[in-house]
Structure formats: C-alpha cells, structure tokens
Short mmCIF file of N, CA and C in Angstrom, two decimals:
data_model
loop_
_atom_site.label_atom_id
_atom_site.label_comp_id
_atom_site.label_asym_id
_atom_site.label_seq_id
_atom_site.Cartn_x
_atom_site.Cartn_y
_atom_site.Cartn_z
N MET A 170 -29.97 -13.15 -26.13
CA MET A 170 -29.17 -12.17 -26.85
C MET A 170 -27.77 -12.10 -26.25
N LYS A 171 -27.66 -12.13 -24.92
CA LYS A 171 -26.34 -12.08 -24.31
C LYS A 171 -25.49 -13.28 -24.75
N THR A 172 -26.13 -14.43 -24.94
CA THR A 172 -25.41 -15.62 -25.37
C THR A 172 -24.84 -15.43 -26.77
N THR A 173 -25.63 -14.87 -27.69
CA THR A 173 -25.13 -14.69 -29.05
C THR A 173 -23.98 -13.70 -29.09
N LEU A 174 -24.06 -12.66 -28.28
CA LEU A 174 -22.95 -11.70 -28.23
C LEU A 174 -21.70 -12.33 -27.62
N ALA A 175 -21.89 -13.14 -26.58
CA ALA A 175 -20.75 -13.82 -25.97
C ALA A 175 -20.10 -14.78 -26.96
N LEU A 176 -20.91 -15.48 -27.72
CA LEU A 176 -20.37 -16.38 -28.74
C LEU A 176 -19.61 -15.59 -29.80
N PHE A 177 -20.15 -14.46 -30.22
CA PHE A 177 -19.49 -13.64 -31.23
C PHE A 177 -18.13 -13.14 -30.72
N GLU A 178 -18.08 -12.79 -29.45
CA GLU A 178 -16.82 -12.30 -28.86
C GLU A 178 -15.73 -13.36 -28.86
N ILE A 179 -16.10 -14.63 -28.89
CA ILE A 179 -15.08 -15.69 -28.95
C ILE A 179 -14.93 -16.26 -30.37
N GLY A 180 -15.50 -15.53 -31.35
CA GLY A 180 -15.27 -15.89 -32.74
C GLY A 180 -16.32 -16.75 -33.41
N GLN A 181 -17.47 -16.90 -32.79
CA GLN A 181 -18.55 -17.71 -33.38
C GLN A 181 -19.65 -16.80 -33.90
N SER A 182 -20.09 -17.07 -35.10
CA SER A 182 -21.18 -16.31 -35.71
C SER A 182 -22.40 -17.21 -35.85
N ILE A 183 -23.51 -16.76 -35.31
CA ILE A 183 -24.76 -17.53 -35.36
C ILE A 183 -25.47 -17.25 -36.68
N TRP A 184 -25.77 -18.31 -37.40
CA TRP A 184 -26.55 -18.22 -38.63
C TRP A 184 -27.94 -18.79 -38.35
N TYR A 185 -28.92 -18.14 -38.90
CA TYR A 185 -30.31 -18.59 -38.77
C TYR A 185 -30.59 -19.61 -39.86
N ASP A 186 -31.00 -20.79 -39.49
CA ASP A 186 -31.26 -21.87 -40.43
C ASP A 186 -32.74 -21.87 -40.80
N ASN A 187 -33.17 -20.75 -41.39
CA ASN A 187 -34.58 -20.59 -41.73
C ASN A 187 -34.72 -19.37 -42.62
N ILE A 188 -35.71 -19.41 -43.48
CA ILE A 188 -36.05 -18.24 -44.28
C ILE A 188 -37.52 -18.37 -44.66
N GLN A 189 -38.21 -17.27 -44.63
CA GLN A 189 -39.62 -17.24 -45.01
C GLN A 189 -39.97 -15.81 -45.38
N ARG A 190 -40.80 -15.66 -46.37
CA ARG A 190 -41.11 -14.34 -46.89
C ARG A 190 -41.60 -13.38 -45.81
N SER A 191 -42.48 -13.83 -44.92
CA SER A 191 -43.00 -12.93 -43.88
C SER A 191 -41.87 -12.43 -42.97
N LEU A 192 -40.90 -13.25 -42.70
CA LEU A 192 -39.74 -12.87 -41.89
C LEU A 192 -38.97 -11.73 -42.56
N LEU A 193 -38.93 -11.76 -43.87
CA LEU A 193 -38.22 -10.74 -44.64
C LEU A 193 -39.02 -9.45 -44.75
N GLU A 194 -40.34 -9.58 -44.81
CA GLU A 194 -41.20 -8.42 -45.05
C GLU A 194 -41.72 -7.74 -43.79
N ASN A 195 -41.83 -8.47 -42.68
CA ASN A 195 -42.41 -7.88 -41.48
C ASN A 195 -41.39 -7.22 -40.56
N GLY A 196 -40.13 -7.23 -40.95
CA GLY A 196 -39.09 -6.58 -40.16
C GLY A 196 -38.42 -7.48 -39.13
N GLU A 197 -38.87 -8.71 -39.01
CA GLU A 197 -38.30 -9.62 -38.00
C GLU A 197 -36.83 -9.93 -38.29
N LEU A 198 -36.49 -10.23 -39.54
CA LEU A 198 -35.09 -10.50 -39.86
C LEU A 198 -34.25 -9.25 -39.63
N ALA A 199 -34.75 -8.11 -40.05
CA ALA A 199 -34.02 -6.85 -39.84
C ALA A 199 -33.77 -6.61 -38.35
N ARG A 200 -34.76 -6.93 -37.52
CA ARG A 200 -34.60 -6.78 -36.07
C ARG A 200 -33.53 -7.73 -35.54
N MET A 201 -33.56 -8.98 -36.01
CA MET A 201 -32.59 -9.97 -35.56
C MET A 201 -31.16 -9.56 -35.96
N ILE A 202 -31.03 -8.96 -37.13
CA ILE A 202 -29.73 -8.48 -37.58
C ILE A 202 -29.28 -7.31 -36.71
N LYS A 203 -30.17 -6.36 -36.50
CA LYS A 203 -29.85 -5.15 -35.74
C LYS A 203 -29.44 -5.46 -34.31
N THR A 204 -30.10 -6.43 -33.70
CA THR A 204 -29.80 -6.76 -32.30
C THR A 204 -28.64 -7.74 -32.16
N GLY A 205 -28.11 -8.20 -33.29
CA GLY A 205 -26.97 -9.12 -33.24
C GLY A 205 -27.33 -10.56 -32.96
N GLU A 206 -28.60 -10.90 -33.07
CA GLU A 206 -29.02 -12.28 -32.82
C GLU A 206 -28.50 -13.23 -33.89
N VAL A 207 -28.40 -12.75 -35.13
CA VAL A 207 -27.93 -13.59 -36.23
C VAL A 207 -26.91 -12.83 -37.05
N ARG A 208 -25.97 -13.57 -37.65
CA ARG A 208 -24.91 -12.97 -38.46
C ARG A 208 -24.94 -13.51 -39.89
N GLY A 209 -25.93 -14.36 -40.19
CA GLY A 209 -26.10 -14.91 -41.52
C GLY A 209 -27.33 -15.79 -41.55
N VAL A 210 -27.69 -16.23 -42.75
CA VAL A 210 -28.85 -17.10 -42.94
C VAL A 210 -28.45 -18.22 -43.90
N THR A 211 -28.87 -19.42 -43.56
CA THR A 211 -28.69 -20.53 -44.47
C THR A 211 -30.06 -21.10 -44.81
N SER A 212 -30.16 -21.64 -46.00
CA SER A 212 -31.42 -22.22 -46.45
C SER A 212 -31.12 -23.51 -47.21
N ASN A 213 -32.17 -24.25 -47.45
CA ASN A 213 -32.09 -25.44 -48.28
C ASN A 213 -33.49 -25.74 -48.79
N PRO A 214 -33.64 -26.67 -49.70
CA PRO A 214 -34.98 -26.95 -50.23
C PRO A 214 -36.00 -27.34 -49.16
N SER A 215 -35.60 -28.05 -48.12
CA SER A 215 -36.54 -28.44 -47.06
C SER A 215 -37.06 -27.21 -46.31
N ILE A 216 -36.18 -26.25 -46.05
CA ILE A 216 -36.59 -25.02 -45.37
C ILE A 216 -37.59 -24.26 -46.23
N PHE A 217 -37.31 -24.14 -47.52
CA PHE A 217 -38.23 -23.44 -48.41
C PHE A 217 -39.55 -24.20 -48.54
N MET A 218 -39.49 -25.53 -48.62
CA MET A 218 -40.73 -26.29 -48.73
C MET A 218 -41.62 -26.04 -47.52
N LYS A 219 -41.03 -26.04 -46.34
CA LYS A 219 -41.79 -25.78 -45.13
C LYS A 219 -42.39 -24.37 -45.17
N ALA A 220 -41.60 -23.39 -45.58
CA ALA A 220 -42.09 -22.00 -45.65
C ALA A 220 -43.23 -21.87 -46.64
N ILE A 221 -43.11 -22.55 -47.77
CA ILE A 221 -44.13 -22.44 -48.82
C ILE A 221 -45.40 -23.20 -48.45
N THR A 222 -45.25 -24.39 -47.88
CA THR A 222 -46.43 -25.22 -47.61
C THR A 222 -47.10 -24.93 -46.27
N GLN A 223 -46.38 -24.33 -45.34
CA GLN A 223 -46.96 -24.11 -44.01
C GLN A 223 -47.27 -22.63 -43.73
N SER A 224 -47.39 -21.85 -44.80
CA SER A 224 -47.77 -20.46 -44.64
C SER A 224 -48.56 -20.04 -45.87
N THR A 225 -49.13 -18.86 -45.80
CA THR A 225 -49.81 -18.31 -46.97
C THR A 225 -48.95 -17.25 -47.65
N ASP A 226 -47.72 -17.12 -47.22
CA ASP A 226 -46.81 -16.09 -47.73
C ASP A 226 -46.63 -16.13 -49.24
N TYR A 227 -46.70 -17.32 -49.81
CA TYR A 227 -46.35 -17.51 -51.21
C TYR A 227 -47.56 -17.80 -52.10
N ASP A 228 -48.74 -17.84 -51.53
CA ASP A 228 -49.92 -18.28 -52.27
C ASP A 228 -50.16 -17.48 -53.55
N GLN A 229 -50.13 -16.17 -53.45
CA GLN A 229 -50.40 -15.33 -54.61
C GLN A 229 -49.33 -15.54 -55.69
N SER A 230 -48.07 -15.56 -55.28
CA SER A 230 -46.98 -15.79 -56.23
C SER A 230 -47.09 -17.17 -56.87
N LEU A 231 -47.44 -18.17 -56.07
CA LEU A 231 -47.57 -19.53 -56.60
C LEU A 231 -48.63 -19.60 -57.69
N GLU A 232 -49.76 -18.96 -57.46
CA GLU A 232 -50.83 -18.97 -58.47
C GLU A 232 -50.38 -18.33 -59.77
N LEU A 233 -49.72 -17.18 -59.66
CA LEU A 233 -49.24 -16.49 -60.86
C LEU A 233 -48.20 -17.31 -61.61
N LEU A 234 -47.26 -17.88 -60.88
CA LEU A 234 -46.20 -18.67 -61.51
C LEU A 234 -46.73 -19.97 -62.11
N LYS A 235 -47.66 -20.58 -61.42
CA LYS A 235 -48.27 -21.81 -61.94
C LYS A 235 -49.00 -21.52 -63.25
N ALA A 236 -49.71 -20.42 -63.29
CA ALA A 236 -50.45 -20.04 -64.51
C ALA A 236 -49.51 -19.73 -65.67
N SER A 237 -48.25 -19.37 -65.36
CA SER A 237 -47.29 -19.04 -66.41
C SER A 237 -46.74 -20.28 -67.12
N GLY A 238 -47.02 -21.45 -66.56
CA GLY A 238 -46.55 -22.68 -67.18
C GLY A 238 -45.18 -23.14 -66.70
N MET A 239 -44.64 -22.50 -65.68
CA MET A 239 -43.33 -22.89 -65.17
C MET A 239 -43.41 -24.26 -64.49
N SER A 240 -42.30 -24.99 -64.52
CA SER A 240 -42.24 -26.28 -63.83
C SER A 240 -42.15 -26.04 -62.33
N ALA A 241 -42.37 -27.09 -61.55
CA ALA A 241 -42.29 -26.97 -60.09
C ALA A 241 -40.90 -26.50 -59.66
N GLU A 242 -39.85 -27.03 -60.29
CA GLU A 242 -38.49 -26.63 -59.93
C GLU A 242 -38.23 -25.17 -60.31
N GLU A 243 -38.72 -24.75 -61.46
CA GLU A 243 -38.55 -23.35 -61.87
C GLU A 243 -39.27 -22.41 -60.90
N ILE A 244 -40.47 -22.81 -60.47
CA ILE A 244 -41.22 -22.00 -59.50
C ILE A 244 -40.46 -21.94 -58.19
N PHE A 245 -39.97 -23.09 -57.74
CA PHE A 245 -39.21 -23.12 -56.49
C PHE A 245 -38.04 -22.14 -56.54
N PHE A 246 -37.22 -22.23 -57.58
CA PHE A 246 -36.05 -21.37 -57.65
C PHE A 246 -36.42 -19.90 -57.84
N LYS A 247 -37.49 -19.61 -58.55
CA LYS A 247 -37.94 -18.22 -58.70
C LYS A 247 -38.26 -17.63 -57.33
N LEU A 248 -39.04 -18.35 -56.53
CA LEU A 248 -39.40 -17.88 -55.19
C LEU A 248 -38.18 -17.81 -54.27
N ALA A 249 -37.34 -18.84 -54.32
CA ALA A 249 -36.15 -18.88 -53.46
C ALA A 249 -35.21 -17.73 -53.80
N ILE A 250 -35.00 -17.47 -55.07
CA ILE A 250 -34.10 -16.39 -55.48
C ILE A 250 -34.61 -15.04 -55.00
N GLU A 251 -35.92 -14.82 -55.09
CA GLU A 251 -36.49 -13.57 -54.59
C GLU A 251 -36.19 -13.40 -53.10
N ASP A 252 -36.41 -14.45 -52.33
CA ASP A 252 -36.18 -14.37 -50.88
C ASP A 252 -34.70 -14.22 -50.54
N ILE A 253 -33.85 -14.93 -51.25
CA ILE A 253 -32.41 -14.86 -50.98
C ILE A 253 -31.89 -13.46 -51.30
N LYS A 254 -32.34 -12.87 -52.39
CA LYS A 254 -31.93 -11.50 -52.72
C LYS A 254 -32.34 -10.54 -51.61
N SER A 255 -33.57 -10.67 -51.13
CA SER A 255 -34.05 -9.79 -50.06
C SER A 255 -33.22 -9.96 -48.79
N ALA A 256 -32.97 -11.21 -48.42
CA ALA A 256 -32.18 -11.46 -47.21
C ALA A 256 -30.75 -10.93 -47.38
N ALA A 257 -30.15 -11.16 -48.53
CA ALA A 257 -28.78 -10.67 -48.77
C ALA A 257 -28.74 -9.15 -48.69
N ASP A 258 -29.75 -8.49 -49.21
CA ASP A 258 -29.80 -7.03 -49.12
C ASP A 258 -29.90 -6.57 -47.67
N GLN A 259 -30.65 -7.30 -46.86
CA GLN A 259 -30.80 -6.92 -45.46
C GLN A 259 -29.50 -7.15 -44.67
N PHE A 260 -28.71 -8.11 -45.09
CA PHE A 260 -27.43 -8.40 -44.43
C PHE A 260 -26.26 -7.61 -45.02
N HIS A 261 -26.47 -6.87 -46.07
CA HIS A 261 -25.37 -6.23 -46.78
C HIS A 261 -24.52 -5.31 -45.90
N SER A 262 -25.16 -4.51 -45.04
CA SER A 262 -24.39 -3.61 -44.16
C SER A 262 -23.48 -4.41 -43.23
N MET A 263 -23.99 -5.49 -42.68
CA MET A 263 -23.16 -6.33 -41.80
C MET A 263 -21.99 -6.91 -42.59
N TYR A 264 -22.25 -7.33 -43.80
CA TYR A 264 -21.22 -7.88 -44.67
C TYR A 264 -20.10 -6.85 -44.87
N ILE A 265 -20.46 -5.62 -45.14
CA ILE A 265 -19.47 -4.55 -45.34
C ILE A 265 -18.77 -4.21 -44.03
N GLU A 266 -19.54 -4.00 -42.97
CA GLU A 266 -18.97 -3.60 -41.67
C GLU A 266 -18.06 -4.66 -41.08
N SER A 267 -18.31 -5.93 -41.38
CA SER A 267 -17.49 -7.03 -40.85
C SER A 267 -16.33 -7.37 -41.79
N ASN A 268 -16.12 -6.51 -42.79
CA ASN A 268 -15.06 -6.75 -43.77
C ASN A 268 -15.21 -8.12 -44.43
N ARG A 269 -16.45 -8.45 -44.79
CA ARG A 269 -16.83 -9.70 -45.45
C ARG A 269 -16.67 -10.94 -44.58
N GLY A 270 -16.64 -10.74 -43.28
CA GLY A 270 -16.54 -11.89 -42.38
C GLY A 270 -17.88 -12.48 -42.02
N ASP A 271 -18.93 -11.66 -42.08
CA ASP A 271 -20.29 -12.09 -41.73
C ASP A 271 -21.26 -11.45 -42.71
N GLY A 272 -22.54 -11.73 -42.51
CA GLY A 272 -23.57 -11.13 -43.34
C GLY A 272 -23.88 -11.92 -44.60
N TYR A 273 -23.60 -13.21 -44.58
CA TYR A 273 -23.84 -14.05 -45.75
C TYR A 273 -25.23 -14.68 -45.71
N VAL A 274 -25.73 -15.01 -46.90
CA VAL A 274 -26.98 -15.74 -47.07
C VAL A 274 -26.69 -16.89 -48.03
N SER A 275 -27.12 -18.08 -47.66
CA SER A 275 -26.77 -19.28 -48.40
C SER A 275 -27.99 -19.89 -49.08
N LEU A 276 -27.80 -20.31 -50.33
CA LEU A 276 -28.82 -21.02 -51.11
C LEU A 276 -28.19 -22.28 -51.67
N GLU A 277 -28.88 -23.40 -51.51
CA GLU A 277 -28.35 -24.70 -51.96
C GLU A 277 -28.76 -25.01 -53.39
N VAL A 278 -27.84 -25.62 -54.13
CA VAL A 278 -28.19 -26.15 -55.44
C VAL A 278 -29.20 -27.28 -55.24
N SER A 279 -29.86 -27.67 -56.31
CA SER A 279 -30.85 -28.74 -56.23
C SER A 279 -30.22 -30.04 -55.73
N PRO A 280 -30.84 -30.69 -54.78
CA PRO A 280 -30.30 -31.98 -54.30
C PRO A 280 -30.39 -33.07 -55.37
N TYR A 281 -31.21 -32.86 -56.39
CA TYR A 281 -31.35 -33.85 -57.46
C TYR A 281 -30.11 -33.95 -58.34
N ILE A 282 -29.22 -32.97 -58.23
CA ILE A 282 -28.01 -32.99 -59.06
C ILE A 282 -26.75 -33.25 -58.22
N ALA A 283 -26.93 -33.71 -57.01
CA ALA A 283 -25.81 -33.91 -56.09
C ALA A 283 -24.77 -34.90 -56.61
N ASP A 284 -25.16 -35.77 -57.54
CA ASP A 284 -24.22 -36.75 -58.09
C ASP A 284 -23.77 -36.41 -59.50
N ASP A 285 -23.94 -35.14 -59.88
CA ASP A 285 -23.56 -34.69 -61.22
C ASP A 285 -22.71 -33.43 -61.10
N THR A 286 -21.40 -33.61 -61.21
CA THR A 286 -20.46 -32.50 -61.04
C THR A 286 -20.74 -31.37 -62.02
N THR A 287 -20.88 -31.70 -63.28
CA THR A 287 -21.05 -30.68 -64.31
C THR A 287 -22.32 -29.87 -64.08
N GLU A 288 -23.42 -30.55 -63.78
CA GLU A 288 -24.68 -29.85 -63.57
C GLU A 288 -24.65 -29.03 -62.28
N THR A 289 -23.97 -29.52 -61.26
CA THR A 289 -23.85 -28.77 -60.02
C THR A 289 -23.09 -27.46 -60.26
N VAL A 290 -22.00 -27.53 -60.99
CA VAL A 290 -21.22 -26.33 -61.30
C VAL A 290 -22.06 -25.37 -62.14
N ARG A 291 -22.77 -25.91 -63.13
CA ARG A 291 -23.60 -25.06 -63.99
C ARG A 291 -24.67 -24.33 -63.17
N GLN A 292 -25.36 -25.09 -62.30
CA GLN A 292 -26.41 -24.47 -61.51
C GLN A 292 -25.84 -23.49 -60.49
N ALA A 293 -24.72 -23.82 -59.88
CA ALA A 293 -24.10 -22.91 -58.91
C ALA A 293 -23.76 -21.57 -59.58
N LYS A 294 -23.17 -21.63 -60.75
CA LYS A 294 -22.82 -20.41 -61.48
C LYS A 294 -24.07 -19.64 -61.90
N ASN A 295 -25.09 -20.37 -62.33
CA ASN A 295 -26.34 -19.73 -62.75
C ASN A 295 -27.00 -19.01 -61.57
N LEU A 296 -27.07 -19.67 -60.41
CA LEU A 296 -27.65 -19.03 -59.23
C LEU A 296 -26.84 -17.81 -58.82
N TRP A 297 -25.52 -17.94 -58.87
CA TRP A 297 -24.63 -16.83 -58.52
C TRP A 297 -24.93 -15.61 -59.40
N GLN A 298 -25.09 -15.86 -60.69
CA GLN A 298 -25.36 -14.76 -61.63
C GLN A 298 -26.75 -14.17 -61.43
N GLN A 299 -27.73 -15.02 -61.20
CA GLN A 299 -29.10 -14.53 -61.03
C GLN A 299 -29.26 -13.70 -59.75
N ILE A 300 -28.64 -14.14 -58.69
CA ILE A 300 -28.79 -13.44 -57.41
C ILE A 300 -27.91 -12.22 -57.37
N ASP A 301 -26.71 -12.32 -57.88
CA ASP A 301 -25.82 -11.16 -58.06
C ASP A 301 -25.66 -10.33 -56.78
N ARG A 302 -25.31 -11.00 -55.70
CA ARG A 302 -25.04 -10.34 -54.43
C ARG A 302 -23.70 -10.85 -53.91
N PRO A 303 -22.80 -9.95 -53.48
CA PRO A 303 -21.47 -10.40 -53.03
C PRO A 303 -21.52 -11.25 -51.76
N ASN A 304 -22.60 -11.12 -50.99
CA ASN A 304 -22.71 -11.85 -49.72
C ASN A 304 -23.56 -13.11 -49.87
N LEU A 305 -23.65 -13.63 -51.09
CA LEU A 305 -24.30 -14.90 -51.34
C LEU A 305 -23.30 -16.03 -51.16
N MET A 306 -23.75 -17.12 -50.60
CA MET A 306 -22.98 -18.37 -50.60
C MET A 306 -23.83 -19.41 -51.30
N ILE A 307 -23.21 -20.16 -52.16
CA ILE A 307 -23.89 -21.27 -52.82
C ILE A 307 -23.55 -22.53 -52.04
N LYS A 308 -24.58 -23.20 -51.56
CA LYS A 308 -24.38 -24.42 -50.78
C LYS A 308 -24.35 -25.61 -51.73
N ILE A 309 -23.28 -26.38 -51.63
CA ILE A 309 -23.08 -27.55 -52.49
C ILE A 309 -22.88 -28.78 -51.61
N PRO A 310 -23.62 -29.86 -51.88
CA PRO A 310 -23.45 -31.08 -51.09
C PRO A 310 -22.05 -31.69 -51.27
N ALA A 311 -21.50 -32.20 -50.20
CA ALA A 311 -20.16 -32.80 -50.22
C ALA A 311 -20.25 -34.27 -50.61
N THR A 312 -20.83 -34.51 -51.78
CA THR A 312 -20.89 -35.85 -52.33
C THR A 312 -19.61 -36.11 -53.13
N LYS A 313 -19.45 -37.32 -53.62
CA LYS A 313 -18.27 -37.62 -54.45
C LYS A 313 -18.23 -36.69 -55.66
N ALA A 314 -19.37 -36.44 -56.27
CA ALA A 314 -19.43 -35.52 -57.42
C ALA A 314 -19.40 -34.07 -56.98
N GLY A 315 -19.83 -33.82 -55.75
CA GLY A 315 -19.87 -32.45 -55.25
C GLY A 315 -18.49 -31.88 -54.94
N LEU A 316 -17.55 -32.72 -54.54
CA LEU A 316 -16.22 -32.22 -54.18
C LEU A 316 -15.52 -31.51 -55.33
N PRO A 317 -15.48 -32.09 -56.54
CA PRO A 317 -14.88 -31.32 -57.64
C PRO A 317 -15.73 -30.12 -58.04
N ALA A 318 -17.04 -30.19 -57.82
CA ALA A 318 -17.91 -29.04 -58.10
C ALA A 318 -17.59 -27.90 -57.14
N ILE A 319 -17.32 -28.23 -55.89
CA ILE A 319 -16.94 -27.23 -54.89
C ILE A 319 -15.65 -26.54 -55.32
N GLU A 320 -14.67 -27.33 -55.73
CA GLU A 320 -13.40 -26.76 -56.20
C GLU A 320 -13.61 -25.86 -57.40
N ALA A 321 -14.41 -26.30 -58.36
CA ALA A 321 -14.67 -25.52 -59.57
C ALA A 321 -15.40 -24.22 -59.24
N ALA A 322 -16.36 -24.29 -58.34
CA ALA A 322 -17.12 -23.09 -57.97
C ALA A 322 -16.22 -22.08 -57.26
N ILE A 323 -15.38 -22.55 -56.36
CA ILE A 323 -14.45 -21.65 -55.67
C ILE A 323 -13.47 -21.05 -56.67
N SER A 324 -12.97 -21.87 -57.57
CA SER A 324 -12.04 -21.38 -58.60
C SER A 324 -12.68 -20.32 -59.48
N ALA A 325 -14.00 -20.42 -59.66
CA ALA A 325 -14.74 -19.44 -60.48
C ALA A 325 -15.07 -18.18 -59.70
N GLY A 326 -14.70 -18.13 -58.42
CA GLY A 326 -14.92 -16.93 -57.61
C GLY A 326 -16.20 -16.92 -56.82
N LEU A 327 -16.89 -18.05 -56.73
CA LEU A 327 -18.12 -18.11 -55.97
C LEU A 327 -17.81 -18.36 -54.50
N ASN A 328 -18.62 -17.78 -53.61
CA ASN A 328 -18.55 -18.11 -52.20
C ASN A 328 -19.31 -19.42 -52.03
N VAL A 329 -18.70 -20.40 -51.37
CA VAL A 329 -19.29 -21.72 -51.26
C VAL A 329 -19.47 -22.12 -49.81
N ASN A 330 -20.60 -22.72 -49.54
CA ASN A 330 -20.95 -23.29 -48.25
C ASN A 330 -21.18 -24.77 -48.52
N VAL A 331 -20.53 -25.65 -47.77
CA VAL A 331 -20.60 -27.08 -48.02
C VAL A 331 -21.54 -27.72 -47.01
N THR A 332 -22.39 -28.63 -47.51
CA THR A 332 -23.32 -29.32 -46.65
C THR A 332 -23.13 -30.82 -46.77
#
C-alpha cells in the first residue's frame, strides 16, 4: 500500500488489470479503491474469459442468456457490460474527487474487428451508449485500422484507451 501511495505522489496511477463479478460484489474492489491500492480498472476479452471460465460467478447468468438464444459474443458483451457498469459506479467518487484524472474503467472492443475501422467506431460508440458512464474508457487496438477509429472515437467525445 505504501508503494502505491508513493507512486501516486509522483504522478502514477495504478490500474488493476482484472475484473470479476465476485470482486465487484464481495466488496474487494471497493476496499481496494478506498485504501488507494487502485485508481482504475482495465479489462479485455482474455480477462473476462478467465473470469467466466475459472469461476462460478457467471454460471447462473450464462444459463439464462444461453437459453435466450443469444450468440456467444452477445452473451460476452452482456456480461462484460454489467460488470463494467458496476465497476464504473464504484469508481465514480474517485473520478469526481480527482477532477476526472482517475477512477476510469476500460472495456475493449472486440478483437475480431481490429482491422475494420468502421466496425470498430460503430462498436465503440455502441458500448459507450450502453454503458453510459462518464468514467468509461473504450479500449481500441492500435492497428492500422484502429488508428483512424481512435481519432473518430475521440472526436465523438469518447474516452479512449489504446492497446
């Protein structure tokens, strides 16, 4: 903890590169925020896959969503959006208190569209609208097609995190 505070004092903000439903529901993320251990959260499809496949946190939701006829990608984004909203809400006070300098939560667009500028922009805007949190960052891959998508997303007023 002393290390994270020392880093913050010299201008570095530690982001947690992990998200999982139990972390959001059992108070662990709230504790990490309160103690200053983390100043943001980043996620990606690999992180969510690990959370979904290596825990029982999502089992009930998965069964319900599967029965609804949703595709695997639709199920993934439904679960991810729920978790990102919860995390963003938990970081909201930090976001306000830091004058929007910290308290962000990041969600990546699908890696399957990394070479499609138009689809990346469409999905980034769609995720932004669905999550509807000011402390959201949309993570966009820095591919050849991703660079103009990053510019378009920023021009549209989205907070962008580049990977």
